[in-house]
C-alpha atoms as a printed R data frame, in Angstrom:
    type eleno elety resid chain resno       x      y      z
1   ATOM     1    CA   MET     A     1   0.270 -0.221  0.274
2   ATOM     2    CA   THR     A     2   1.390  3.334 -0.968
3   ATOM     3    CA   THR     A     3   1.776  6.191  1.964
4   ATOM     4    CA   THR     A     4  -1.310  7.825  0.299
5   ATOM     5    CA   GLY     A     5  -3.242  4.912  0.856
6   ATOM     6    CA   ARG     A     6  -2.460  4.370  4.319
7   ATOM     7    CA   ARG     A     7  -3.254  7.819  4.954
8   ATOM     8    CA   ARG     A     8  -6.757  7.530  3.173
9   ATOM     9    CA   GLY     A     9  -7.411  4.513  5.350
10  ATOM    10    CA   ALA     A    10  -6.129  6.145  8.543
11  ATOM    11    CA   TYR     A    11  -8.637  9.464  7.803
12  ATOM    12    CA   ALA     A    12 -11.416  7.020  7.010
13  ATOM    13    CA   LYS     A    13 -10.696  4.808 10.492
14  ATOM    14    CA   THR     A    14 -10.674  8.578 12.489
15  ATOM    15    CA   ALA     A    15 -13.968  9.555 10.583
16  ATOM    16    CA   GLU     A    16 -15.848  6.006 11.495
17  ATOM    17    CA   ARG     A    17 -14.353  6.503 15.022
18  ATOM    18    CA   ARG     A    18 -15.585  9.834 15.584
19  ATOM    19    CA   ARG     A    19 -18.892  8.838 13.992
20  ATOM    20    CA   GLU     A    20 -19.426  6.101 16.715
21  ATOM    21    CA   ILE     A    21 -18.450  8.693 19.471
22  ATOM    22    CA   LEU     A    22 -21.303 11.025 18.562
23  ATOM    23    CA   GLU     A    23 -23.829  8.437 18.016
24  ATOM    24    CA   ALA     A    24 -22.492  7.136 21.704
25  ATOM    25    CA   CYS     A    25 -22.962 10.819 22.508
26  ATOM    26    CA   ILE     A    26 -26.335 11.115 21.023
27  ATOM    27    CA   GLU     A    27 -27.800  8.020 23.365
28  ATOM    28    CA   VAL     A    28 -26.486  9.315 26.607
29  ATOM    29    CA   PHE     A    29 -27.100 12.956 25.994
30  ATOM    30    CA   ALA     A    30 -30.995 12.207 25.171
31  ATOM    31    CA   ALA     A    31 -31.056  9.804 28.351
32  ATOM    32    CA   SER     A    32 -29.340 11.800 30.699
33  ATOM    33    CA   GLY     A    33 -29.201 15.267 29.472
34  ATOM    34    CA   PHE     A    34 -26.011 17.334 28.819
35  ATOM    35    CA   ARG     A    35 -25.091 18.165 32.155
36  ATOM    36    CA   SER     A    36 -25.655 14.340 33.955
37  ATOM    37    CA   GLY     A    37 -24.064 12.694 31.209
38  ATOM    38    CA   SER     A    38 -20.481 11.677 31.033
39  ATOM    39    CA   ILE     A    39 -17.380 10.863 29.110
40  ATOM    40    CA   ARG     A    40 -17.451  7.684 30.833
41  ATOM    41    CA   GLU     A    41 -20.721  6.705 29.753
42  ATOM    42    CA   ILE     A    42 -20.091  7.607 26.411
43  ATOM    43    CA   ALA     A    43 -16.675  5.711 26.347
44  ATOM    44    CA   GLU     A    44 -18.691  2.644 27.745
45  ATOM    45    CA   ARG     A    45 -21.271  2.961 24.849
46  ATOM    46    CA   ALA     A    46 -18.880  3.640 22.019
47  ATOM    47    CA   GLY     A    47 -16.707  0.665 23.324
48  ATOM    48    CA   ILE     A    48 -13.591  2.332 23.717
49  ATOM    49    CA   SER     A    49 -11.464  4.289 26.869
50  ATOM    50    CA   GLN     A    50 -12.150  7.565 27.967
51  ATOM    51    CA   ALA     A    51  -8.696  8.722 26.822
52  ATOM    52    CA   GLY     A    52  -9.837  7.252 23.301
53  ATOM    53    CA   VAL     A    53 -13.036 10.100 23.500
54  ATOM    54    CA   LEU     A    54 -10.564 12.477 24.336
55  ATOM    55    CA   HIS     A    55  -8.152 11.460 21.677
56  ATOM    56    CA   HIS     A    56 -10.952 13.005 19.476
57  ATOM    57    CA   PHE     A    57 -12.743 15.315 21.397
58  ATOM    58    CA   ALA     A    58 -11.161 17.952 23.821
59  ATOM    59    CA   ASN     A    59 -14.032 17.952 26.042
60  ATOM    60    CA   LYS     A    60 -17.801 17.171 26.818
61  ATOM    61    CA   SER     A    61 -18.823 20.935 25.246
62  ATOM    62    CA   GLU     A    62 -16.492 19.959 21.979
63  ATOM    63    CA   LEU     A    63 -18.940 16.991 21.981
64  ATOM    64    CA   LEU     A    64 -21.858 18.633 22.172
65  ATOM    65    CA   ALA     A    65 -21.056 20.607 19.591
66  ATOM    66    CA   ALA     A    66 -20.362 18.282 17.134
67  ATOM    67    CA   VAL     A    67 -23.415 16.465 17.765
68  ATOM    68    CA   LEU     A    68 -25.337 19.226 17.033
69  ATOM    69    CA   ASP     A    69 -23.431 20.152 13.944
70  ATOM    70    CA   LEU     A    70 -24.372 16.356 12.902
71  ATOM    71    CA   ARG     A    71 -27.797 17.299 13.610
72  ATOM    72    CA   ASP     A    72 -27.966 20.335 11.413
73  ATOM    73    CA   GLU     A    73 -25.896 18.532  8.540
74  ATOM    74    CA   ARG     A    74 -29.077 15.985  8.675
75  ATOM    75    CA   ALA     A    75 -31.439 18.571  8.554
76  ATOM    76    CA   LEU     A    76 -30.048 20.257  5.612
77  ATOM    77    CA   GLU     A    77 -30.432 17.405  3.597
78  ATOM    78    CA   TYR     A    78 -34.036 17.775  3.916
79  ATOM    79    CA   ILE     A    79 -34.757 21.375  3.855
80  ATOM    80    CA   PRO     A    80 -33.350 23.283  0.645
81  ATOM    81    CA   LEU     A    81 -32.374 26.684  1.903
82  ATOM    82    CA   GLU     A    82 -30.328 27.974 -1.140
83  ATOM    83    CA   GLU     A    83 -31.103 31.300 -2.386
84  ATOM    84    CA   GLY     A    84 -34.456 31.279 -4.966
85  ATOM    85    CA   VAL     A    85 -35.780 28.150 -3.597
86  ATOM    86    CA   PRO     A    86 -39.336 28.261 -3.405
87  ATOM    87    CA   GLY     A    87 -41.110 28.894 -0.066
88  ATOM    88    CA   LEU     A    88 -43.415 25.815 -0.626
89  ATOM    89    CA   ASP     A    89 -40.161 23.680 -1.164
90  ATOM    90    CA   THR     A    90 -38.810 24.570  2.017
91  ATOM    91    CA   VAL     A    91 -42.093 23.895  4.214
92  ATOM    92    CA   ARG     A    92 -42.385 20.624  2.458
93  ATOM    93    CA   GLY     A    93 -38.575 19.895  3.337
94  ATOM    94    CA   TYR     A    94 -39.242 20.788  7.136
95  ATOM    95    CA   VAL     A    95 -42.109 18.361  6.781
96  ATOM    96    CA   ALA     A    96 -40.283 15.668  5.223
97  ATOM    97    CA   LEU     A    97 -37.137 16.251  8.020
98  ATOM    98    CA   ILE     A    98 -39.945 15.962 10.702
99  ATOM    99    CA   GLU     A    99 -40.938 12.290  9.234
100 ATOM   100    CA   HIS     A   100 -37.389 11.447  9.191
101 ATOM   101    CA   ASN     A   101 -37.023 12.354 12.916
102 ATOM   102    CA   ALA     A   102 -39.576  9.602 13.702
103 ATOM   103    CA   THR     A   103 -36.963  7.355 12.540
104 ATOM   104    CA   VAL     A   104 -34.455  8.520 14.866
105 ATOM   105    CA   PRO     A   105 -35.757  8.888 18.028
106 ATOM   106    CA   GLY     A   106 -32.267  9.057 19.898
107 ATOM   107    CA   LEU     A   107 -31.738 12.725 17.989
108 ATOM   108    CA   VAL     A   108 -35.560 13.659 18.995
109 ATOM   109    CA   GLU     A   109 -34.837 12.769 22.532
110 ATOM   110    CA   LEU     A   110 -31.660 15.001 22.529
111 ATOM   111    CA   HIS     A   111 -33.632 17.939 21.166
112 ATOM   112    CA   ALA     A   112 -35.979 17.530 23.581
113 ATOM   113    CA   VAL     A   113 -33.769 17.430 26.783
114 ATOM   114    CA   VAL     A   114 -30.724 19.367 25.779
115 ATOM   115    CA   SER     A   115 -32.806 22.300 24.273
116 ATOM   116    CA   ALA     A   116 -34.902 22.344 27.587
117 ATOM   117    CA   GLU     A   117 -31.518 22.596 29.618
118 ATOM   118    CA   ALA     A   118 -29.819 25.329 27.062
119 ATOM   119    CA   THR     A   119 -32.394 27.821 28.520
120 ATOM   120    CA   ALA     A   120 -29.965 28.283 31.118
121 ATOM   121    CA   ARG     A   121 -27.536 31.183 29.978
122 ATOM   122    CA   ASP     A   122 -24.741 29.577 31.403
123 ATOM   123    CA   HIS     A   123 -25.489 26.257 29.456
124 ATOM   124    CA   PRO     A   124 -22.812 25.664 26.655
125 ATOM   125    CA   ALA     A   125 -25.622 25.283 24.260
126 ATOM   126    CA   HIS     A   126 -27.269 28.305 24.938
127 ATOM   127    CA   ALA     A   127 -26.065 30.439 22.466
128 ATOM   128    CA   TYR     A   128 -26.325 27.917 19.839
129 ATOM   129    CA   TYR     A   129 -30.078 26.785 20.699
130 ATOM   130    CA   THR     A   130 -30.775 30.791 20.681
131 ATOM   131    CA   GLY     A   131 -29.269 31.168 17.101
132 ATOM   132    CA   ARG     A   132 -30.691 28.105 15.828
133 ATOM   133    CA   ASP     A   133 -34.298 29.251 16.912
134 ATOM   134    CA   GLU     A   134 -33.609 32.841 15.038
135 ATOM   135    CA   ARG     A   135 -32.415 30.865 12.146
136 ATOM   136    CA   VAL     A   136 -35.603 28.427 11.998
137 ATOM   137    CA   VAL     A   137 -37.866 30.872 12.444
138 ATOM   138    CA   SER     A   138 -36.413 33.696  9.765
139 ATOM   139    CA   ALA     A   139 -36.117 30.668  7.328
140 ATOM   140    CA   LEU     A   140 -39.811 29.807  7.684
141 ATOM   141    CA   MET     A   141 -41.309 33.048  7.818
142 ATOM   142    CA   ARG     A   142 -39.244 33.739  4.347
143 ATOM   143    CA   ALA     A   143 -40.795 30.530  3.216
144 ATOM   144    CA   PHE     A   144 -44.448 31.454  4.110
145 ATOM   145    CA   ARG     A   145 -44.092 35.059  3.024
146 ATOM   146    CA   ASP     A   146 -43.133 33.695 -0.198
147 ATOM   147    CA   MET     A   147 -46.078 31.342 -0.376
148 ATOM   148    CA   ALA     A   148 -48.377 34.203  0.917
149 ATOM   149    CA   ALA     A   149 -46.656 36.165 -2.769
150 ATOM   150    CA   ALA     A   150 -47.635 33.348 -4.686
151 ATOM   151    CA   GLY     A   151 -51.036 32.772 -3.696
152 ATOM   152    CA   GLN     A   152 -50.764 29.702 -1.513
153 ATOM   153    CA   LEU     A   153 -51.899 30.747  2.034
154 ATOM   154    CA   ARG     A   154 -55.460 31.209  2.583
155 ATOM   155    CA   PRO     A   155 -56.831 34.311  2.772
156 ATOM   156    CA   GLY     A   156 -56.484 36.367  6.187
157 ATOM   157    CA   ILE     A   157 -53.732 34.117  6.945
158 ATOM   158    CA   ASP     A   158 -50.246 35.956  8.676
159 ATOM   159    CA   PRO     A   159 -47.011 34.145  7.285
160 ATOM   160    CA   ASP     A   160 -44.922 34.959 10.316
161 ATOM   161    CA   GLU     A   161 -47.705 34.048 12.937
162 ATOM   162    CA   THR     A   162 -48.001 30.570 10.566
163 ATOM   163    CA   ALA     A   163 -44.018 30.334 10.883
164 ATOM   164    CA   ARG     A   164 -43.852 30.548 14.749
165 ATOM   165    CA   ALA     A   165 -47.504 28.268 14.896
166 ATOM   166    CA   LEU     A   166 -45.607 25.512 12.989
167 ATOM   167    CA   ILE     A   167 -42.529 25.588 15.295
168 ATOM   168    CA   ALA     A   168 -44.569 25.767 18.266
169 ATOM   169    CA   LEU     A   169 -47.089 22.615 16.853
170 ATOM   170    CA   THR     A   170 -43.849 20.659 16.051
171 ATOM   171    CA   ASP     A   171 -41.966 21.107 19.719
172 ATOM   172    CA   GLY     A   172 -45.254 20.179 21.123
173 ATOM   173    CA   LEU     A   173 -45.810 17.005 18.932
174 ATOM   174    CA   GLN     A   174 -42.104 16.027 19.802
175 ATOM   175    CA   LEU     A   175 -42.830 15.838 23.173
176 ATOM   176    CA   GLN     A   176 -46.036 13.870 22.973
177 ATOM   177    CA   TRP     A   177 -44.811 11.356 20.318
178 ATOM   178    CA   LEU     A   178 -41.709 10.531 22.898
179 ATOM   179    CA   TYR     A   179 -44.468  9.917 25.341
180 ATOM   180    CA   HIS     A   180 -46.588  8.157 23.269
181 ATOM   181    CA   PRO     A   181 -44.777  7.081 19.562
182 ATOM   182    CA   ASP     A   182 -47.212  4.455 18.752
183 ATOM   183    CA   GLN     A   183 -50.364  7.008 18.730
184 ATOM   184    CA   VAL     A   184 -48.680 10.487 17.398
185 ATOM   185    CA   ASP     A   185 -47.898 10.916 13.729
186 ATOM   186    CA   MET     A   186 -46.030 13.969 13.771
187 ATOM   187    CA   ALA     A   187 -45.678 14.469 10.333
188 ATOM   188    CA   GLY     A   188 -49.264 13.865  9.651
189 ATOM   189    CA   GLN     A   189 -50.528 16.367 12.255
190 ATOM   190    CA   LEU     A   190 -48.248 19.018 10.604
191 ATOM   191    CA   ARG     A   191 -49.740 17.900  7.280
192 ATOM   192    CA   THR     A   192 -53.085 18.774  8.813
193 ATOM   193    CA   TYR     A   193 -52.512 22.015  9.841
194 ATOM   194    CA   LEU     A   194 -51.079 23.269  6.567
195 ATOM   195    CA   ARG     A   195 -53.605 21.893  4.671
196 ATOM   196    CA   GLN     A   196 -55.954 24.768  6.964
197 ATOM   197    CA   VAL     A   197 -53.372 27.553  6.436
198 ATOM   198    CA   THR     A   198 -52.295 26.837  2.912
199 ATOM   199    CA   VAL     A   199 -54.157 25.794 -0.515
200 ATOM   200    CA   GLU     A   200 -51.451 23.278 -1.415
201 ATOM   201    CA   GLU     A   201 -51.266 19.481 -0.600
202 ATOM   202    CA   PHE     A   202 -48.093 18.216  1.721
């Protein structure tokens, strides 16, 4: 094997190990929260030593940041936010993301637990969740304004209020789904709401 080949193999192995650690981290933070979850628990779930975890991530805060980045990367696979994308496509992508979330309960639990913890100003993820909320609200407001301009909202529907209502509905549905996964269809409920405020099918 060439030196280049060995390097590529090492990089791939490192990336795979980091992903395994992050998946373990998602499970631990979802179950225990950021403050109570420990490096030891993460290492045990990943099947490596604590030193092995700290070789890839300097501390618990860096782990959390990496997990949240991973979550955002997955979200962007569903929600198109590029310039010029029709608002309807953004909203449909949002619903598709929530439908996908039903297949990854660990990430939904992580969001529910850590976002609640992060309301504290001294939490390492406070700035992240504050910024995320602003980004999501802004993106959906732009989408619904675009839909309003295209005549895709029902008469009298305010696009900005609709964006905030959709986010609030989503947060509530995620909690209900975590308690009763067999009874709550998150994406189905969002589609029902969107049919009430738009003239489009979801």
